[in-house]
PDB file of C-alpha atoms in Angstrom:
ATOM      1  CA  MET I   3    -107.466   1.333 -23.928  1.00  0.00           C
ATOM      2  CA  ILE I   4    -106.828   3.903 -21.241  1.00  0.00           C
ATOM      3  CA  GLY I   5    -105.889   7.444 -22.189  1.00  0.00           C
ATOM      4  CA  TRP I   6    -102.103   7.719 -21.964  1.00  0.00           C
ATOM      5  CA  ILE I   7     -99.555  10.427 -22.743  1.00  0.00           C
ATOM      6  CA  HIS I   8     -96.043   9.090 -23.259  1.00  0.00           C
ATOM      7  CA  ALA I   9     -93.289  11.170 -21.680  1.00  0.00           C
ATOM      8  CA  ASP I  10     -91.470  13.018 -24.466  1.00  0.00           C
ATOM      9  CA  TRP I  11     -87.956  12.800 -23.091  1.00  0.00           C
ATOM     10  CA  ASP I  12     -84.653  11.242 -24.096  1.00  0.00           C
ATOM     11  CA  ALA I  13     -84.801   8.362 -21.603  1.00  0.00           C
ATOM     12  CA  PRO I  14     -83.524   4.828 -22.317  1.00  0.00           C
ATOM     13  CA  ASP I  15     -85.990   2.579 -24.155  1.00  0.00           C
ATOM     14  CA  HIS I  16     -86.626   0.303 -21.161  1.00  0.00           C
ATOM     15  CA  VAL I  17     -88.078   3.186 -19.108  1.00  0.00           C
ATOM     16  CA  LEU I  18     -91.900   3.302 -19.080  1.00  0.00           C
ATOM     17  CA  ALA I  19     -93.067   6.838 -18.337  1.00  0.00           C
ATOM     18  CA  GLY I  20     -96.131   8.959 -18.883  1.00  0.00           C
ATOM     19  CA  THR I  21     -99.456  10.188 -17.574  1.00  0.00           C
ATOM     20  CA  THR I  22    -102.998   8.924 -17.851  1.00  0.00           C
ATOM     21  CA  THR I  23    -105.800  11.169 -19.060  1.00  0.00           C
ATOM     22  CA  ARG I  24    -109.399  10.999 -17.821  1.00  0.00           C
ATOM     23  CA  GLU I  25    -110.350   8.809 -20.778  1.00  0.00           C
ATOM     24  CA  GLY I  26    -110.842   5.049 -21.005  1.00  0.00           C
ATOM     25  CA  GLY I  27    -112.285   4.130 -17.615  1.00  0.00           C
ATOM     26  CA  ILE I  28    -115.568   3.137 -16.009  1.00  0.00           C
ATOM     27  CA  SER I  29    -116.218   5.867 -13.423  1.00  0.00           C
ATOM     28  CA  GLU I  30    -119.311   8.050 -13.861  1.00  0.00           C
ATOM     29  CA  ALA I  31    -120.549  11.606 -13.281  1.00  0.00           C
ATOM     30  CA  GLY I  32    -117.790  14.050 -12.282  1.00  0.00           C
ATOM     31  CA  TYR I  33    -115.334  11.174 -12.004  1.00  0.00           C
ATOM     32  CA  ALA I  34    -115.810  10.087 -15.607  1.00  0.00           C
ATOM     33  CA  SER I  35    -114.086   8.093 -16.611  1.00  0.00           C
ATOM     34  CA  LEU I  36    -110.552   6.919 -15.671  1.00  0.00           C
ATOM     35  CA  ASN I  37    -110.435   8.105 -12.076  1.00  0.00           C
ATOM     36  CA  LEU I  38    -107.510   6.433 -10.284  1.00  0.00           C
ATOM     37  CA  GLY I  39    -107.909   8.169  -6.922  1.00  0.00           C
ATOM     38  CA  ALA I  40    -109.381   6.062  -4.109  1.00  0.00           C
ATOM     39  CA  HIS I  41    -109.796   9.089  -1.808  1.00  0.00           C
ATOM     40  CA  VAL I  42    -112.255  11.235  -3.798  1.00  0.00           C
ATOM     41  CA  ASP I  43    -115.631   9.585  -2.980  1.00  0.00           C
ATOM     42  CA  ASP I  44    -115.865   7.709  -6.260  1.00  0.00           C
ATOM     43  CA  GLU I  45    -117.354   4.214  -6.150  1.00  0.00           C
ATOM     44  CA  PRO I  46    -114.623   1.867  -4.841  1.00  0.00           C
ATOM     45  CA  ALA I  47    -115.510  -0.753  -7.461  1.00  0.00           C
ATOM     46  CA  SER I  48    -115.019   1.817 -10.218  1.00  0.00           C
ATOM     47  CA  VAL I  49    -111.618   2.856  -8.877  1.00  0.00           C
ATOM     48  CA  ALA I  50    -110.574  -0.783  -8.592  1.00  0.00           C
ATOM     49  CA  GLY I  51    -111.722  -1.416 -12.161  1.00  0.00           C
ATOM     50  CA  ASN I  52    -109.821   1.598 -13.437  1.00  0.00           C
ATOM     51  CA  ARG I  53    -106.647   0.546 -11.630  1.00  0.00           C
ATOM     52  CA  SER I  54    -107.023  -2.915 -13.117  1.00  0.00           C
ATOM     53  CA  ARG I  55    -107.215  -1.364 -16.583  1.00  0.00           C
ATOM     54  CA  LEU I  56    -104.085   0.646 -15.846  1.00  0.00           C
ATOM     55  CA  ARG I  57    -102.156  -2.489 -14.884  1.00  0.00           C
ATOM     56  CA  HIS I  58    -103.467  -4.415 -17.898  1.00  0.00           C
ATOM     57  CA  ASP I  59    -102.913  -1.767 -20.554  1.00  0.00           C
ATOM     58  CA  LEU I  60     -99.433  -0.843 -19.337  1.00  0.00           C
ATOM     59  CA  GLU I  61     -98.545  -4.536 -18.827  1.00  0.00           C
ATOM     60  CA  LEU I  62     -97.588  -4.078 -15.181  1.00  0.00           C
ATOM     61  CA  ASN I  63     -96.748  -7.218 -13.225  1.00  0.00           C
ATOM     62  CA  ALA I  64     -96.855  -5.393  -9.887  1.00  0.00           C
ATOM     63  CA  GLU I  65     -99.292  -2.989  -8.246  1.00  0.00           C
ATOM     64  CA  PRO I  66     -98.123   0.616  -8.572  1.00  0.00           C
ATOM     65  CA  CYS I  67     -96.613   2.186  -5.469  1.00  0.00           C
ATOM     66  CA  TRP I  68     -99.600   4.341  -4.531  1.00  0.00           C
ATOM     67  CA  LEU I  69     -98.911   7.072  -1.978  1.00  0.00           C
ATOM     68  CA  GLU I  70    -101.038   8.973   0.506  1.00  0.00           C
ATOM     69  CA  GLN I  71    -100.096  12.405  -0.791  1.00  0.00           C
ATOM     70  CA  VAL I  72    -100.349  15.246   1.722  1.00  0.00           C
ATOM     71  CA  HIS I  73     -98.640  18.172  -0.078  1.00  0.00           C
ATOM     72  CA  GLY I  74     -95.539  17.683   2.053  1.00  0.00           C
ATOM     73  CA  ASN I  75     -91.893  16.907   1.307  1.00  0.00           C
ATOM     74  CA  GLU I  76     -91.451  13.300   2.452  1.00  0.00           C
ATOM     75  CA  VAL I  77     -89.720  10.941   0.013  1.00  0.00           C
ATOM     76  CA  THR I  78     -90.121   7.137   0.147  1.00  0.00           C
ATOM     77  CA  ARG I  79     -87.671   4.671  -1.358  1.00  0.00           C
ATOM     78  CA  PHE I  80     -89.170   1.405  -2.599  1.00  0.00           C
ATOM     79  CA  ASP I  81     -87.420  -1.920  -3.089  1.00  0.00           C
ATOM     80  CA  GLN I  82     -90.751  -3.515  -4.001  1.00  0.00           C
ATOM     81  CA  SER I  83     -94.409  -2.543  -4.281  1.00  0.00           C
ATOM     82  CA  PRO I  84     -95.779  -1.888  -0.770  1.00  0.00           C
ATOM     83  CA  ALA I  85     -98.822  -3.488   0.838  1.00  0.00           C
ATOM     84  CA  GLY I  86    -100.270  -0.082   1.774  1.00  0.00           C
ATOM     85  CA  ALA I  87     -99.900   3.548   0.767  1.00  0.00           C
ATOM     86  CA  PRO I  88     -97.131   5.385   2.671  1.00  0.00           C
ATOM     87  CA  VAL I  89     -97.681   9.050   3.583  1.00  0.00           C
ATOM     88  CA  SER I  90     -95.325  10.671   1.111  1.00  0.00           C
ATOM     89  CA  ASP I  91     -95.220  13.024  -1.863  1.00  0.00           C
ATOM     90  CA  ALA I  92     -92.366  11.434  -3.790  1.00  0.00           C
ATOM     91  CA  SER I  93     -90.869   8.015  -4.362  1.00  0.00           C
ATOM     92  CA  VAL I  94     -87.565   6.602  -5.586  1.00  0.00           C
ATOM     93  CA  THR I  95     -86.442   3.179  -6.752  1.00  0.00           C
ATOM     94  CA  ALA I  96     -83.600   1.443  -8.554  1.00  0.00           C
ATOM     95  CA  GLU I  97     -85.512  -1.837  -8.783  1.00  0.00           C
ATOM     96  CA  PRO I  98     -86.816  -3.001 -12.188  1.00  0.00           C
ATOM     97  CA  GLY I  99     -90.514  -3.823 -12.302  1.00  0.00           C
ATOM     98  CA  VAL I 100     -91.509  -1.492  -9.438  1.00  0.00           C
ATOM     99  CA  PRO I 101     -93.980   1.124 -10.797  1.00  0.00           C
ATOM    100  CA  LEU I 102     -93.794   4.522  -9.124  1.00  0.00           C
ATOM    101  CA  VAL I 103     -96.929   6.647  -9.375  1.00  0.00           C
ATOM    102  CA  ILE I 104     -98.134  10.154  -8.529  1.00  0.00           C
ATOM    103  CA  MET I 105    -101.783  11.258  -8.654  1.00  0.00           C
ATOM    104  CA  THR I 106    -102.710  14.783  -9.715  1.00  0.00           C
ATOM    105  CA  ALA I 107    -105.595  16.982 -10.779  1.00  0.00           C
ATOM    106  CA  ASP I 108    -103.838  20.382 -11.269  1.00  0.00           C
ATOM    107  CA  CYS I 109    -100.617  19.803  -9.301  1.00  0.00           C
ATOM    108  CA  LEU I 110     -97.457  19.165 -11.290  1.00  0.00           C
ATOM    109  CA  PRO I 111     -96.125  15.608 -11.670  1.00  0.00           C
ATOM    110  CA  VAL I 112     -92.340  15.509 -12.069  1.00  0.00           C
ATOM    111  CA  LEU I 113     -90.635  12.333 -13.280  1.00  0.00           C
ATOM    112  CA  LEU I 114     -86.864  11.798 -13.016  1.00  0.00           C
ATOM    113  CA  VAL I 115     -84.539   9.151 -14.444  1.00  0.00           C
ATOM    114  CA  ASN I 116     -80.775   8.930 -14.740  1.00  0.00           C
ATOM    115  CA  ARG I 117     -79.327   8.672 -18.243  1.00  0.00           C
ATOM    116  CA  SER I 118     -78.304   5.051 -17.769  1.00  0.00           C
ATOM    117  CA  GLY I 119     -81.874   4.093 -16.813  1.00  0.00           C
ATOM    118  CA  THR I 120     -80.976   2.517 -13.473  1.00  0.00           C
ATOM    119  CA  GLU I 121     -82.772   4.829 -11.023  1.00  0.00           C
ATOM    120  CA  ILE I 122     -86.050   6.761 -11.119  1.00  0.00           C
ATOM    121  CA  ALA I 123     -88.139   9.125  -8.999  1.00  0.00           C
ATOM    122  CA  ALA I 124     -91.740  10.352  -9.181  1.00  0.00           C
ATOM    123  CA  VAL I 125     -92.613  13.644  -7.471  1.00  0.00           C
ATOM    124  CA  HIS I 126     -95.920  15.310  -6.557  1.00  0.00           C
ATOM    125  CA  GLY I 127     -95.227  18.970  -7.336  1.00  0.00           C
ATOM    126  CA  GLY I 128     -98.087  20.972  -5.875  1.00  0.00           C
ATOM    127  CA  TRP I 129     -97.142  24.487  -4.823  1.00  0.00           C
ATOM    128  CA  ARG I 130     -96.888  23.569  -1.134  1.00  0.00           C
ATOM    129  CA  SER I 131     -94.567  20.653  -1.850  1.00  0.00           C
ATOM    130  CA  LEU I 132     -92.453  22.703  -4.234  1.00  0.00           C
ATOM    131  CA  ALA I 133     -92.154  25.481  -1.639  1.00  0.00           C
ATOM    132  CA  ALA I 134     -91.205  22.872   0.999  1.00  0.00           C
ATOM    133  CA  GLY I 135     -88.312  21.560  -1.103  1.00  0.00           C
ATOM    134  CA  ILE I 136     -89.772  18.314  -2.420  1.00  0.00           C
ATOM    135  CA  LEU I 137     -87.593  18.417  -5.546  1.00  0.00           C
ATOM    136  CA  ALA I 138     -84.383  18.972  -3.573  1.00  0.00           C
ATOM    137  CA  ARG I 139     -85.271  16.147  -1.185  1.00  0.00           C
ATOM    138  CA  SER I 140     -86.125  13.816  -4.068  1.00  0.00           C
ATOM    139  CA  VAL I 141     -82.862  14.481  -5.896  1.00  0.00           C
ATOM    140  CA  ALA I 142     -80.943  14.055  -2.627  1.00  0.00           C
ATOM    141  CA  ALA I 143     -82.657  10.701  -2.041  1.00  0.00           C
ATOM    142  CA  MET I 144     -81.315   9.371  -5.333  1.00  0.00           C
ATOM    143  CA  ALA I 145     -77.892   7.766  -5.613  1.00  0.00           C
ATOM    144  CA  SER I 146     -77.484   9.381  -9.051  1.00  0.00           C
ATOM    145  CA  ALA I 147     -75.676  12.702  -9.444  1.00  0.00           C
ATOM    146  CA  PRO I 148     -78.039  15.570 -10.364  1.00  0.00           C
ATOM    147  CA  ASP I 149     -76.228  16.278 -13.636  1.00  0.00           C
ATOM    148  CA  THR I 150     -76.962  12.709 -14.782  1.00  0.00           C
ATOM    149  CA  LEU I 151     -80.734  13.150 -14.352  1.00  0.00           C
ATOM    150  CA  ILE I 152     -83.416  13.798 -16.958  1.00  0.00           C
ATOM    151  CA  ALA I 153     -86.713  15.392 -15.896  1.00  0.00           C
ATOM    152  CA  TRP I 154     -90.182  15.350 -17.438  1.00  0.00           C
ATOM    153  CA  LEU I 155     -92.942  17.716 -16.351  1.00  0.00           C
ATOM    154  CA  GLY I 156     -96.411  16.221 -16.796  1.00  0.00           C
ATOM    155  CA  PRO I 157     -99.795  17.938 -17.175  1.00  0.00           C
ATOM    156  CA  ALA I 158    -100.609  20.635 -14.605  1.00  0.00           C
ATOM    157  CA  ILE I 159    -102.653  23.800 -14.309  1.00  0.00           C
ATOM    158  CA  SER I 160    -101.165  26.615 -16.399  1.00  0.00           C
ATOM    159  CA  SER I 161    -100.283  30.104 -15.224  1.00  0.00           C
ATOM    160  CA  PRO I 162    -103.302  31.885 -16.808  1.00  0.00           C
ATOM    161  CA  ASN I 163    -105.650  29.689 -14.734  1.00  0.00           C
ATOM    162  CA  PHE I 164    -103.689  29.425 -11.475  1.00  0.00           C
ATOM    163  CA  GLU I 165    -104.380  32.475  -9.333  1.00  0.00           C
ATOM    164  CA  VAL I 166    -102.690  32.638  -5.928  1.00  0.00           C
ATOM    165  CA  GLY I 167    -102.288  35.119  -3.106  1.00  0.00           C
ATOM    166  CA  ALA I 168     -99.230  37.094  -2.052  1.00  0.00           C
ATOM    167  CA  GLU I 169     -98.459  34.512   0.650  1.00  0.00           C
ATOM    168  CA  VAL I 170     -97.836  31.851  -1.995  1.00  0.00           C
ATOM    169  CA  ARG I 171     -95.481  34.109  -3.908  1.00  0.00           C
ATOM    170  CA  GLU I 172     -93.653  34.976  -0.673  1.00  0.00           C
ATOM    171  CA  ALA I 173     -93.204  31.279   0.183  1.00  0.00           C
ATOM    172  CA  PHE I 174     -91.034  30.952  -2.924  1.00  0.00           C
ATOM    173  CA  VAL I 175     -89.455  34.379  -3.389  1.00  0.00           C
ATOM    174  CA  SER I 176     -88.241  34.493   0.220  1.00  0.00           C
ATOM    175  CA  HIS I 177     -85.954  31.562  -0.618  1.00  0.00           C
ATOM    176  CA  ASP I 178     -85.176  32.447  -4.237  1.00  0.00           C
ATOM    177  CA  PRO I 179     -85.861  36.043  -5.346  1.00  0.00           C
ATOM    178  CA  ASP I 180     -85.404  35.063  -8.980  1.00  0.00           C
ATOM    179  CA  LEU I 181     -88.634  33.048  -8.761  1.00  0.00           C
ATOM    180  CA  SER I 182     -90.511  36.360  -8.766  1.00  0.00           C
ATOM    181  CA  GLY I 183     -90.647  36.021 -12.536  1.00  0.00           C
ATOM    182  CA  CYS I 184     -92.931  32.988 -12.107  1.00  0.00           C
ATOM    183  CA  PHE I 185     -95.629  35.159 -10.486  1.00  0.00           C
ATOM    184  CA  ARG I 186     -97.423  37.628 -12.755  1.00  0.00           C
ATOM    185  CA  PRO I 187     -99.531  40.308 -10.988  1.00  0.00           C
ATOM    186  CA  ASN I 188    -103.175  40.445 -12.049  1.00  0.00           C
ATOM    187  CA  ALA I 189    -105.874  43.106 -11.883  1.00  0.00           C
ATOM    188  CA  ARG I 190    -107.268  41.675  -8.628  1.00  0.00           C
ATOM    189  CA  GLY I 191    -104.112  42.328  -6.646  1.00  0.00           C
ATOM    190  CA  ARG I 192    -103.153  38.670  -6.748  1.00  0.00           C
ATOM    191  CA  TYR I 193    -100.775  36.609  -8.907  1.00  0.00           C
ATOM    192  CA  GLN I 194    -100.837  34.080 -11.729  1.00  0.00           C
ATOM    193  CA  ALA I 195     -98.364  31.352 -10.716  1.00  0.00           C
ATOM    194  CA  ASP I 196     -96.332  29.290 -13.179  1.00  0.00           C
ATOM    195  CA  LEU I 197     -95.774  25.807 -11.729  1.00  0.00           C
ATOM    196  CA  TYR I 198     -93.819  24.713 -14.804  1.00  0.00           C
ATOM    197  CA  GLY I 199     -91.484  27.691 -14.458  1.00  0.00           C
ATOM    198  CA  ILE I 200     -91.016  27.200 -10.708  1.00  0.00           C
ATOM    199  CA  ALA I 201     -90.165  23.509 -11.032  1.00  0.00           C
ATOM    200  CA  GLY I 202     -87.886  24.121 -14.003  1.00  0.00           C
ATOM    201  CA  ARG I 203     -85.855  26.734 -12.143  1.00  0.00           C
ATOM    202  CA  GLN I 204     -85.638  24.606  -8.997  1.00  0.00           C
ATOM    203  CA  LEU I 205     -84.429  21.619 -11.002  1.00  0.00           C
ATOM    204  CA  ARG I 206     -81.794  23.674 -12.811  1.00  0.00           C
ATOM    205  CA  ASN I 207     -80.587  25.103  -9.501  1.00  0.00           C
ATOM    206  CA  LEU I 208     -80.168  21.520  -8.267  1.00  0.00           C
ATOM    207  CA  GLY I 209     -78.012  20.681 -11.284  1.00  0.00           C
ATOM    208  CA  VAL I 210     -80.615  18.938 -13.463  1.00  0.00           C
ATOM    209  CA  ARG I 211     -80.045  20.227 -16.989  1.00  0.00           C
ATOM    210  CA  GLU I 212     -82.312  18.127 -19.214  1.00  0.00           C
ATOM    211  CA  ILE I 213     -85.942  19.125 -18.657  1.00  0.00           C
ATOM    212  CA  SER I 214     -88.822  18.442 -21.025  1.00  0.00           C
ATOM    213  CA  GLY I 215     -92.607  18.306 -20.963  1.00  0.00           C
ATOM    214  CA  GLY I 216     -94.961  21.033 -19.823  1.00  0.00           C
ATOM    215  CA  GLY I 217     -97.303  23.025 -22.030  1.00  0.00           C
ATOM    216  CA  TRP I 218    -100.624  21.474 -20.955  1.00  0.00           C
ATOM    217  CA  CYS I 219    -103.360  22.999 -18.830  1.00  0.00           C
ATOM    218  CA  THR I 220    -105.461  20.641 -16.739  1.00  0.00           C
ATOM    219  CA  PHE I 221    -107.946  23.438 -15.991  1.00  0.00           C
ATOM    220  CA  ALA I 222    -108.508  24.455 -19.619  1.00  0.00           C
ATOM    221  CA  GLU I 223    -108.483  20.980 -21.210  1.00  0.00           C
ATOM    222  CA  SER I 224    -111.638  19.682 -19.545  1.00  0.00           C
ATOM    223  CA  GLU I 225    -112.259  16.784 -21.950  1.00  0.00           C
ATOM    224  CA  ARG I 226    -108.785  15.401 -21.355  1.00  0.00           C
ATOM    225  CA  PHE I 227    -107.849  16.146 -17.754  1.00  0.00           C
ATOM    226  CA  TYR I 228    -109.318  16.360 -14.270  1.00  0.00           C
ATOM    227  CA  SER I 229    -108.953  19.712 -12.505  1.00  0.00           C
ATOM    228  CA  HIS I 230    -109.722  20.178  -8.813  1.00  0.00           C
ATOM    229  CA  ARG I 231    -109.799  23.950  -9.236  1.00  0.00           C
ATOM    230  CA  ARG I 232    -112.346  23.659 -12.053  1.00  0.00           C
ATOM    231  CA  ASP I 233    -114.393  20.800 -10.536  1.00  0.00           C
ATOM    232  CA  PRO I 234    -113.773  20.170  -6.812  1.00  0.00           C
ATOM    233  CA  ARG I 235    -115.512  16.754  -7.025  1.00  0.00           C
ATOM    234  CA  CYS I 236    -113.319  15.162  -9.667  1.00  0.00           C
ATOM    235  CA  GLY I 237    -111.032  12.217 -10.267  1.00  0.00           C
ATOM    236  CA  ARG I 238    -107.250  11.960 -10.422  1.00  0.00           C
ATOM    237  CA  MET I 239    -104.805  11.206 -13.225  1.00  0.00           C
ATOM    238  CA  ALA I 240    -101.746   9.054 -12.550  1.00  0.00           C
ATOM    239  CA  SER I 241     -98.211   9.770 -13.720  1.00  0.00           C
ATOM    240  CA  LEU I 242     -96.345   6.473 -13.759  1.00  0.00           C
ATOM    241  CA  LEU I 243     -92.676   5.602 -14.092  1.00  0.00           C
ATOM    242  CA  MET I 244     -91.052   2.168 -14.149  1.00  0.00           C
ATOM    243  CA  LEU I 245     -87.806   0.477 -15.118  1.00  0.00           C
ATOM    244  CA  ARG I 246     -88.693  -2.527 -17.281  1.00  0.00           C
ATOM    245  CA  HIS I 247     -86.696  -5.697 -16.826  1.00  0.00           C
ATOM    246  CA  ARG I 248     -83.964  -5.967 -19.449  1.00  0.00           C
TER     247      ARG I 248
END
């Protein structure tokens, strides 16, 4: 079985949501073992085998809606699984049986569902995308009102291990001064950034009140997670969200 963390949120029972770990696959070396990224120089056959395991173990009848993530703020709406991978950093659907997926290896995956379980979104929350308004654009792309949404924050790099420069802090604080609390100065004249805190505040400002998850560190938990900052040649986890047929 693949390594899998179930989303710990109060979503309806027919919503499948969670994140893979790096465990349970067939990739080798720095990609060991459940690498799901086809863009990281892993053996294509290994990636294909790992994606097959993902579909089998999660009982998916359709290929996940893989994206070509570019740390931007484009949002794609799917009515069915696509033939290719659109250039986008978030996806939305109201169609049962269409698996949305985000790949990460330090960036923050954000999953959204409305309380009735009829619409979902999966968001790639790296710092560039968060600064560019990816969460606001994702919520706006949904037909559901923000106060009906539930959010889950998947595994990401934690503040003690995420050092950034003043330009990163400025990209956020220039739009929302209250986000200054998510950047702790360090002894090197730089900052420790809190992705969980940034996303949580942005979601609350958008009107999303129910937020759970967080608390992991992809950098520190090397046996469980990939981390691009720790190991530049590494694999990718997948955060997946789907409405099961009822």
